[in-house]
């Protein structure tokens, strides 16, 4: 095994400070990239997608659960598979308590092409309580480019899509796939992909705070059992 060089504390401090300058530059660059992402245009969804979940049939609007935004994780689970993708399962394992997303007007759901009766026992095995829906009877997976045709066969790939609603109108704002999922899973990393962002006062563009009336910024963070429903 190749291990780091052994140095004195003073040498380590000097190297750490040099790296810290680069880390701060990367943070500023990431903030600028997130602002540019929030500046993307959006596309209205005029197609009626039908999903199946724990409460039966649902529309894309239903997946919002009354909130302003929706983050969908495209979980690889083909209809003929006995279990979900291992990498996708590891991704869902690292999703934090959804109360923190919901407090900022954002819902989260997993969607797979497998029929819901096949999803349900695997979800129970994994011990997940987050919303998970089947898109088996719709074109959702193909339209959002996570089920692709290759040499006459359908192939799955992981992805994540963000949606925004204005009353009954639903808009697609962002999608990313495969390596674009690296580093995602925390509340802030998911909010950074959405049109409204973290809703912090320092974010650009201005005017993207939640319409829910809750205070913006980190001051709204609570223990997950203290958020109002």
PDB file of C-alpha atoms in Angstrom:
ATOM      1  CA  UNK A   1       0.000   0.000   0.000  1.00  0.00           C
ATOM      2  CA  UNK A   2       1.281   3.464  -0.896  1.00  0.00           C
ATOM      3  CA  UNK A   3       0.871   5.728   2.142  1.00  0.00           C
ATOM      4  CA  UNK A   4       1.224   9.535   2.459  1.00  0.00           C
ATOM      5  CA  UNK A   5       4.651  10.998   3.199  1.00  0.00           C
ATOM      6  CA  UNK A   6       5.525  11.379   6.889  1.00  0.00           C
ATOM      7  CA  UNK A   7       6.371  15.008   7.808  1.00  0.00           C
ATOM      8  CA  UNK A   8       6.527  17.300  10.828  1.00  0.00           C
ATOM      9  CA  UNK A   9       3.450  19.102  12.178  1.00  0.00           C
ATOM     10  CA  UNK A  10       4.767  22.407  10.755  1.00  0.00           C
ATOM     11  CA  UNK A  11       5.223  20.878   7.296  1.00  0.00           C
ATOM     12  CA  UNK A  12       1.741  19.364   7.464  1.00  0.00           C
ATOM     13  CA  UNK A  13       0.275  22.743   8.460  1.00  0.00           C
ATOM     14  CA  UNK A  14       1.931  24.491   5.512  1.00  0.00           C
ATOM     15  CA  UNK A  15       0.691  21.846   3.060  1.00  0.00           C
ATOM     16  CA  UNK A  16      -2.796  21.958   4.580  1.00  0.00           C
ATOM     17  CA  UNK A  17      -3.017  25.749   4.256  1.00  0.00           C
ATOM     18  CA  UNK A  18      -1.945  25.563   0.607  1.00  0.00           C
ATOM     19  CA  UNK A  19      -4.649  22.992  -0.069  1.00  0.00           C
ATOM     20  CA  UNK A  20      -7.218  25.038   1.893  1.00  0.00           C
ATOM     21  CA  UNK A  21      -6.776  27.938  -0.536  1.00  0.00           C
ATOM     22  CA  UNK A  22      -7.632  25.596  -3.410  1.00  0.00           C
ATOM     23  CA  UNK A  23     -10.607  24.154  -1.489  1.00  0.00           C
ATOM     24  CA  UNK A  24     -12.019  27.644  -0.906  1.00  0.00           C
ATOM     25  CA  UNK A  25     -11.598  28.448  -4.594  1.00  0.00           C
ATOM     26  CA  UNK A  26     -13.433  25.227  -5.450  1.00  0.00           C
ATOM     27  CA  UNK A  27     -16.273  26.197  -3.069  1.00  0.00           C
ATOM     28  CA  UNK A  28     -16.628  29.599  -4.754  1.00  0.00           C
ATOM     29  CA  UNK A  29     -16.565  27.924  -8.170  1.00  0.00           C
ATOM     30  CA  UNK A  30     -19.235  25.462  -7.020  1.00  0.00           C
ATOM     31  CA  UNK A  31     -21.434  28.310  -5.751  1.00  0.00           C
ATOM     32  CA  UNK A  32     -21.116  30.018  -9.147  1.00  0.00           C
ATOM     33  CA  UNK A  33     -21.959  26.775 -10.956  1.00  0.00           C
ATOM     34  CA  UNK A  34     -25.006  26.235  -8.735  1.00  0.00           C
ATOM     35  CA  UNK A  35     -26.202  29.771  -9.515  1.00  0.00           C
ATOM     36  CA  UNK A  36     -25.781  29.067 -13.221  1.00  0.00           C
ATOM     37  CA  UNK A  37     -27.760  25.854 -12.809  1.00  0.00           C
ATOM     38  CA  UNK A  38     -30.596  27.761 -11.143  1.00  0.00           C
ATOM     39  CA  UNK A  39     -30.543  30.056 -14.158  1.00  0.00           C
ATOM     40  CA  UNK A  40     -31.398  27.219 -16.546  1.00  0.00           C
ATOM     41  CA  UNK A  41     -34.743  27.502 -18.352  1.00  0.00           C
ATOM     42  CA  UNK A  42     -37.456  24.935 -17.645  1.00  0.00           C
ATOM     43  CA  UNK A  43     -39.791  22.799 -19.737  1.00  0.00           C
ATOM     44  CA  UNK A  44     -43.470  22.321 -18.966  1.00  0.00           C
ATOM     45  CA  UNK A  45     -44.557  18.692 -18.623  1.00  0.00           C
ATOM     46  CA  UNK A  46     -47.711  18.312 -20.690  1.00  0.00           C
ATOM     47  CA  UNK A  47     -47.685  14.504 -20.748  1.00  0.00           C
ATOM     48  CA  UNK A  48     -49.813  12.621 -18.230  1.00  0.00           C
ATOM     49  CA  UNK A  49     -47.591  10.071 -16.494  1.00  0.00           C
ATOM     50  CA  UNK A  50     -49.146   7.382 -14.313  1.00  0.00           C
ATOM     51  CA  UNK A  51     -47.215   5.836 -11.414  1.00  0.00           C
ATOM     52  CA  UNK A  52     -48.096   3.215  -8.830  1.00  0.00           C
ATOM     53  CA  UNK A  53     -47.165   3.558  -5.167  1.00  0.00           C
ATOM     54  CA  UNK A  54     -48.328   2.634  -1.709  1.00  0.00           C
ATOM     55  CA  UNK A  55     -51.607   4.500  -2.139  1.00  0.00           C
ATOM     56  CA  UNK A  56     -52.333   3.214  -5.642  1.00  0.00           C
ATOM     57  CA  UNK A  57     -52.195   5.228  -8.852  1.00  0.00           C
ATOM     58  CA  UNK A  58     -50.504   8.632  -8.823  1.00  0.00           C
ATOM     59  CA  UNK A  59     -49.638  11.421 -11.249  1.00  0.00           C
ATOM     60  CA  UNK A  60     -46.399  13.360 -11.400  1.00  0.00           C
ATOM     61  CA  UNK A  61     -48.172  16.212  -9.619  1.00  0.00           C
ATOM     62  CA  UNK A  62     -49.159  13.791  -6.831  1.00  0.00           C
ATOM     63  CA  UNK A  63     -45.477  12.994  -6.223  1.00  0.00           C
ATOM     64  CA  UNK A  64     -44.953  16.611  -5.082  1.00  0.00           C
ATOM     65  CA  UNK A  65     -47.191  15.890  -2.048  1.00  0.00           C
ATOM     66  CA  UNK A  66     -48.325  19.513  -2.148  1.00  0.00           C
ATOM     67  CA  UNK A  67     -44.806  20.994  -2.066  1.00  0.00           C
ATOM     68  CA  UNK A  68     -43.196  23.346  -4.576  1.00  0.00           C
ATOM     69  CA  UNK A  69     -40.380  21.107  -5.758  1.00  0.00           C
ATOM     70  CA  UNK A  70     -39.753  17.438  -6.429  1.00  0.00           C
ATOM     71  CA  UNK A  71     -36.481  15.529  -6.683  1.00  0.00           C
ATOM     72  CA  UNK A  72     -36.806  12.128  -8.378  1.00  0.00           C
ATOM     73  CA  UNK A  73     -34.084   9.514  -8.113  1.00  0.00           C
ATOM     74  CA  UNK A  74     -34.235   7.199 -11.125  1.00  0.00           C
ATOM     75  CA  UNK A  75     -33.543   3.890  -9.385  1.00  0.00           C
ATOM     76  CA  UNK A  76     -32.337   1.107 -11.676  1.00  0.00           C
ATOM     77  CA  UNK A  77     -34.797  -1.760 -11.287  1.00  0.00           C
ATOM     78  CA  UNK A  78     -35.894  -3.425 -14.527  1.00  0.00           C
ATOM     79  CA  UNK A  79     -39.215  -5.325 -14.586  1.00  0.00           C
ATOM     80  CA  UNK A  80     -37.505  -8.707 -14.883  1.00  0.00           C
ATOM     81  CA  UNK A  81     -35.025  -8.147 -12.028  1.00  0.00           C
ATOM     82  CA  UNK A  82     -35.496  -9.808  -8.635  1.00  0.00           C
ATOM     83  CA  UNK A  83     -33.758  -6.975  -6.762  1.00  0.00           C
ATOM     84  CA  UNK A  84     -32.784  -3.363  -7.287  1.00  0.00           C
ATOM     85  CA  UNK A  85     -29.386  -2.140  -8.433  1.00  0.00           C
ATOM     86  CA  UNK A  86     -26.666  -2.380  -5.745  1.00  0.00           C
ATOM     87  CA  UNK A  87     -25.196   1.036  -6.565  1.00  0.00           C
ATOM     88  CA  UNK A  88     -28.631   2.661  -6.532  1.00  0.00           C
ATOM     89  CA  UNK A  89     -29.300   0.984  -3.203  1.00  0.00           C
ATOM     90  CA  UNK A  90     -26.093   2.442  -1.788  1.00  0.00           C
ATOM     91  CA  UNK A  91     -27.224   5.866  -3.025  1.00  0.00           C
ATOM     92  CA  UNK A  92     -30.579   5.619  -1.255  1.00  0.00           C
ATOM     93  CA  UNK A  93     -28.852   4.406   1.907  1.00  0.00           C
ATOM     94  CA  UNK A  94     -27.076   7.754   2.178  1.00  0.00           C
ATOM     95  CA  UNK A  95     -30.196   9.930   1.755  1.00  0.00           C
ATOM     96  CA  UNK A  96     -30.779  11.809   5.002  1.00  0.00           C
ATOM     97  CA  UNK A  97     -34.033  12.397   6.855  1.00  0.00           C
ATOM     98  CA  UNK A  98     -36.527  13.844   4.359  1.00  0.00           C
ATOM     99  CA  UNK A  99     -37.864  16.329   6.927  1.00  0.00           C
ATOM    100  CA  UNK A 100     -34.965  18.656   6.096  1.00  0.00           C
ATOM    101  CA  UNK A 101     -35.830  18.699   2.376  1.00  0.00           C
ATOM    102  CA  UNK A 102     -39.532  18.999   3.058  1.00  0.00           C
ATOM    103  CA  UNK A 103     -38.958  22.005   5.332  1.00  0.00           C
ATOM    104  CA  UNK A 104     -37.712  23.786   2.205  1.00  0.00           C
ATOM    105  CA  UNK A 105     -40.713  22.859   0.131  1.00  0.00           C
ATOM    106  CA  UNK A 106     -39.037  19.948  -1.632  1.00  0.00           C
ATOM    107  CA  UNK A 107     -40.266  16.346  -1.891  1.00  0.00           C
ATOM    108  CA  UNK A 108     -38.091  13.350  -2.727  1.00  0.00           C
ATOM    109  CA  UNK A 109     -39.133  10.089  -4.377  1.00  0.00           C
ATOM    110  CA  UNK A 110     -37.509   7.116  -6.073  1.00  0.00           C
ATOM    111  CA  UNK A 111     -38.977   5.883  -9.361  1.00  0.00           C
ATOM    112  CA  UNK A 112     -38.253   2.557 -11.060  1.00  0.00           C
ATOM    113  CA  UNK A 113     -39.577   0.738 -14.109  1.00  0.00           C
ATOM    114  CA  UNK A 114     -40.223  -2.488 -12.171  1.00  0.00           C
ATOM    115  CA  UNK A 115     -43.874  -3.168 -11.242  1.00  0.00           C
ATOM    116  CA  UNK A 116     -44.741  -2.001  -7.734  1.00  0.00           C
ATOM    117  CA  UNK A 117     -45.407  -5.536  -6.364  1.00  0.00           C
ATOM    118  CA  UNK A 118     -41.782  -6.347  -7.240  1.00  0.00           C
ATOM    119  CA  UNK A 119     -40.475  -3.122  -5.646  1.00  0.00           C
ATOM    120  CA  UNK A 120     -42.368  -3.523  -2.368  1.00  0.00           C
ATOM    121  CA  UNK A 121     -40.565  -6.583  -0.899  1.00  0.00           C
ATOM    122  CA  UNK A 122     -37.164  -5.197  -1.849  1.00  0.00           C
ATOM    123  CA  UNK A 123     -38.013  -1.861  -0.221  1.00  0.00           C
ATOM    124  CA  UNK A 124     -39.003  -3.725   2.941  1.00  0.00           C
ATOM    125  CA  UNK A 125     -35.780  -5.748   2.845  1.00  0.00           C
ATOM    126  CA  UNK A 126     -33.749  -2.526   2.654  1.00  0.00           C
ATOM    127  CA  UNK A 127     -35.749  -0.939   5.468  1.00  0.00           C
ATOM    128  CA  UNK A 128     -36.506   2.233   3.498  1.00  0.00           C
ATOM    129  CA  UNK A 129     -39.526   4.411   4.263  1.00  0.00           C
ATOM    130  CA  UNK A 130     -39.021   7.055   1.567  1.00  0.00           C
ATOM    131  CA  UNK A 131     -41.621   7.266  -1.246  1.00  0.00           C
ATOM    132  CA  UNK A 132     -40.946   4.847  -4.110  1.00  0.00           C
ATOM    133  CA  UNK A 133     -43.090   4.540  -7.226  1.00  0.00           C
ATOM    134  CA  UNK A 134     -43.301   2.292 -10.256  1.00  0.00           C
ATOM    135  CA  UNK A 135     -43.345   3.853 -13.719  1.00  0.00           C
ATOM    136  CA  UNK A 136     -44.032   0.477 -15.347  1.00  0.00           C
ATOM    137  CA  UNK A 137     -47.163   1.577 -17.244  1.00  0.00           C
ATOM    138  CA  UNK A 138     -45.779   4.920 -18.480  1.00  0.00           C
ATOM    139  CA  UNK A 139     -43.043   6.347 -20.716  1.00  0.00           C
ATOM    140  CA  UNK A 140     -41.463   8.238 -17.822  1.00  0.00           C
ATOM    141  CA  UNK A 141     -38.172   6.311 -17.813  1.00  0.00           C
ATOM    142  CA  UNK A 142     -37.623   6.534 -21.539  1.00  0.00           C
ATOM    143  CA  UNK A 143     -38.687  10.177 -21.756  1.00  0.00           C
ATOM    144  CA  UNK A 144     -36.183  11.104 -19.044  1.00  0.00           C
ATOM    145  CA  UNK A 145     -33.451   8.986 -20.654  1.00  0.00           C
ATOM    146  CA  UNK A 146     -32.821   6.477 -17.881  1.00  0.00           C
ATOM    147  CA  UNK A 147     -34.164   3.515 -19.866  1.00  0.00           C
ATOM    148  CA  UNK A 148     -32.350   3.410 -23.205  1.00  0.00           C
ATOM    149  CA  UNK A 149     -32.503   1.097 -26.182  1.00  0.00           C
ATOM    150  CA  UNK A 150     -29.172  -0.432 -27.187  1.00  0.00           C
ATOM    151  CA  UNK A 151     -28.893  -3.017 -29.960  1.00  0.00           C
ATOM    152  CA  UNK A 152     -32.558  -3.899 -29.641  1.00  0.00           C
ATOM    153  CA  UNK A 153     -32.498  -4.278 -25.842  1.00  0.00           C
ATOM    154  CA  UNK A 154     -33.581  -1.927 -23.075  1.00  0.00           C
ATOM    155  CA  UNK A 155     -30.854  -0.834 -20.670  1.00  0.00           C
ATOM    156  CA  UNK A 156     -31.127   1.062 -17.385  1.00  0.00           C
ATOM    157  CA  UNK A 157     -28.927   3.836 -16.071  1.00  0.00           C
ATOM    158  CA  UNK A 158     -29.116   5.819 -12.822  1.00  0.00           C
ATOM    159  CA  UNK A 159     -30.124   9.454 -12.796  1.00  0.00           C
ATOM    160  CA  UNK A 160     -31.797  12.234 -10.895  1.00  0.00           C
ATOM    161  CA  UNK A 161     -34.358  14.782 -12.112  1.00  0.00           C
ATOM    162  CA  UNK A 162     -35.736  17.951 -10.533  1.00  0.00           C
ATOM    163  CA  UNK A 163     -39.204  19.413 -11.039  1.00  0.00           C
ATOM    164  CA  UNK A 164     -40.928  22.635 -10.036  1.00  0.00           C
ATOM    165  CA  UNK A 165     -44.640  23.285  -9.897  1.00  0.00           C
ATOM    166  CA  UNK A 166     -46.715  26.418 -10.281  1.00  0.00           C
ATOM    167  CA  UNK A 167     -50.174  25.529  -8.990  1.00  0.00           C
ATOM    168  CA  UNK A 168     -51.233  22.622 -11.235  1.00  0.00           C
ATOM    169  CA  UNK A 169     -48.475  23.157 -13.827  1.00  0.00           C
ATOM    170  CA  UNK A 170     -45.334  21.000 -13.559  1.00  0.00           C
ATOM    171  CA  UNK A 171     -41.945  21.926 -15.032  1.00  0.00           C
ATOM    172  CA  UNK A 172     -38.746  19.947 -15.552  1.00  0.00           C
ATOM    173  CA  UNK A 173     -35.753  22.019 -14.421  1.00  0.00           C
ATOM    174  CA  UNK A 174     -32.731  19.681 -14.293  1.00  0.00           C
ATOM    175  CA  UNK A 175     -31.444  16.127 -14.781  1.00  0.00           C
ATOM    176  CA  UNK A 176     -28.099  14.451 -14.249  1.00  0.00           C
ATOM    177  CA  UNK A 177     -26.900  10.880 -14.800  1.00  0.00           C
ATOM    178  CA  UNK A 178     -24.248   8.365 -13.787  1.00  0.00           C
ATOM    179  CA  UNK A 179     -21.053  10.243 -12.672  1.00  0.00           C
ATOM    180  CA  UNK A 180     -23.180  13.352 -12.221  1.00  0.00           C
ATOM    181  CA  UNK A 181     -24.544  11.637  -9.106  1.00  0.00           C
ATOM    182  CA  UNK A 182     -21.127  11.555  -7.423  1.00  0.00           C
ATOM    183  CA  UNK A 183     -21.142  13.454  -4.157  1.00  0.00           C
ATOM    184  CA  UNK A 184     -24.943  13.735  -3.973  1.00  0.00           C
ATOM    185  CA  UNK A 185     -27.154  12.498  -1.146  1.00  0.00           C
ATOM    186  CA  UNK A 186     -27.023  15.210   1.499  1.00  0.00           C
ATOM    187  CA  UNK A 187     -29.876  17.707   1.869  1.00  0.00           C
ATOM    188  CA  UNK A 188     -27.792  20.637   0.632  1.00  0.00           C
ATOM    189  CA  UNK A 189     -26.362  18.725  -2.339  1.00  0.00           C
ATOM    190  CA  UNK A 190     -29.874  17.842  -3.518  1.00  0.00           C
ATOM    191  CA  UNK A 191     -31.190  21.372  -2.972  1.00  0.00           C
ATOM    192  CA  UNK A 192     -28.263  22.715  -5.016  1.00  0.00           C
ATOM    193  CA  UNK A 193     -29.696  20.898  -8.055  1.00  0.00           C
ATOM    194  CA  UNK A 194     -33.124  22.506  -7.767  1.00  0.00           C
ATOM    195  CA  UNK A 195     -34.455  25.739  -9.228  1.00  0.00           C
ATOM    196  CA  UNK A 196     -35.022  27.258  -5.766  1.00  0.00           C
ATOM    197  CA  UNK A 197     -31.716  26.061  -4.339  1.00  0.00           C
ATOM    198  CA  UNK A 198     -31.035  26.181  -0.601  1.00  0.00           C
ATOM    199  CA  UNK A 199     -33.094  29.388  -0.323  1.00  0.00           C
ATOM    200  CA  UNK A 200     -30.261  31.121   1.497  1.00  0.00           C
ATOM    201  CA  UNK A 201     -30.071  34.940   1.368  1.00  0.00           C
ATOM    202  CA  UNK A 202     -26.603  34.857  -0.243  1.00  0.00           C
ATOM    203  CA  UNK A 203     -27.678  32.722  -3.210  1.00  0.00           C
ATOM    204  CA  UNK A 204     -28.038  34.070  -6.726  1.00  0.00           C
ATOM    205  CA  UNK A 205     -30.255  34.783  -8.554  1.00  0.00           C
ATOM    206  CA  UNK A 206     -32.263  36.671  -5.957  1.00  0.00           C
ATOM    207  CA  UNK A 207     -35.953  36.070  -5.414  1.00  0.00           C
ATOM    208  CA  UNK A 208     -35.786  32.275  -5.352  1.00  0.00           C
ATOM    209  CA  UNK A 209     -36.874  31.825  -1.727  1.00  0.00           C
ATOM    210  CA  UNK A 210     -39.693  29.451  -0.880  1.00  0.00           C
ATOM    211  CA  UNK A 211     -43.236  30.739  -1.070  1.00  0.00           C
ATOM    212  CA  UNK A 212     -44.094  28.738   2.039  1.00  0.00           C
ATOM    213  CA  UNK A 213     -43.444  31.662   4.363  1.00  0.00           C
ATOM    214  CA  UNK A 214     -40.766  29.858   6.383  1.00  0.00           C
ATOM    215  CA  UNK A 215     -37.596  31.823   7.235  1.00  0.00           C
ATOM    216  CA  UNK A 216     -34.816  31.466   4.696  1.00  0.00           C
ATOM    217  CA  UNK A 217     -31.331  30.246   5.472  1.00  0.00           C
ATOM    218  CA  UNK A 218     -29.788  27.922   8.004  1.00  0.00           C
ATOM    219  CA  UNK A 219     -31.908  29.455  10.773  1.00  0.00           C
ATOM    220  CA  UNK A 220     -34.747  27.202   9.716  1.00  0.00           C
ATOM    221  CA  UNK A 221     -32.791  23.998  10.400  1.00  0.00           C
ATOM    222  CA  UNK A 222     -34.386  21.984  13.202  1.00  0.00           C
ATOM    223  CA  UNK A 223     -34.128  18.514  14.693  1.00  0.00           C
ATOM    224  CA  UNK A 224     -36.012  16.388  12.199  1.00  0.00           C
ATOM    225  CA  UNK A 225     -38.847  15.739  14.688  1.00  0.00           C
ATOM    226  CA  UNK A 226     -39.371  19.466  15.382  1.00  0.00           C
ATOM    227  CA  UNK A 227     -40.434  20.599  11.912  1.00  0.00           C
ATOM    228  CA  UNK A 228     -44.115  21.503  11.536  1.00  0.00           C
ATOM    229  CA  UNK A 229     -45.910  18.991   9.345  1.00  0.00           C
TER     230      UNK A 229
END
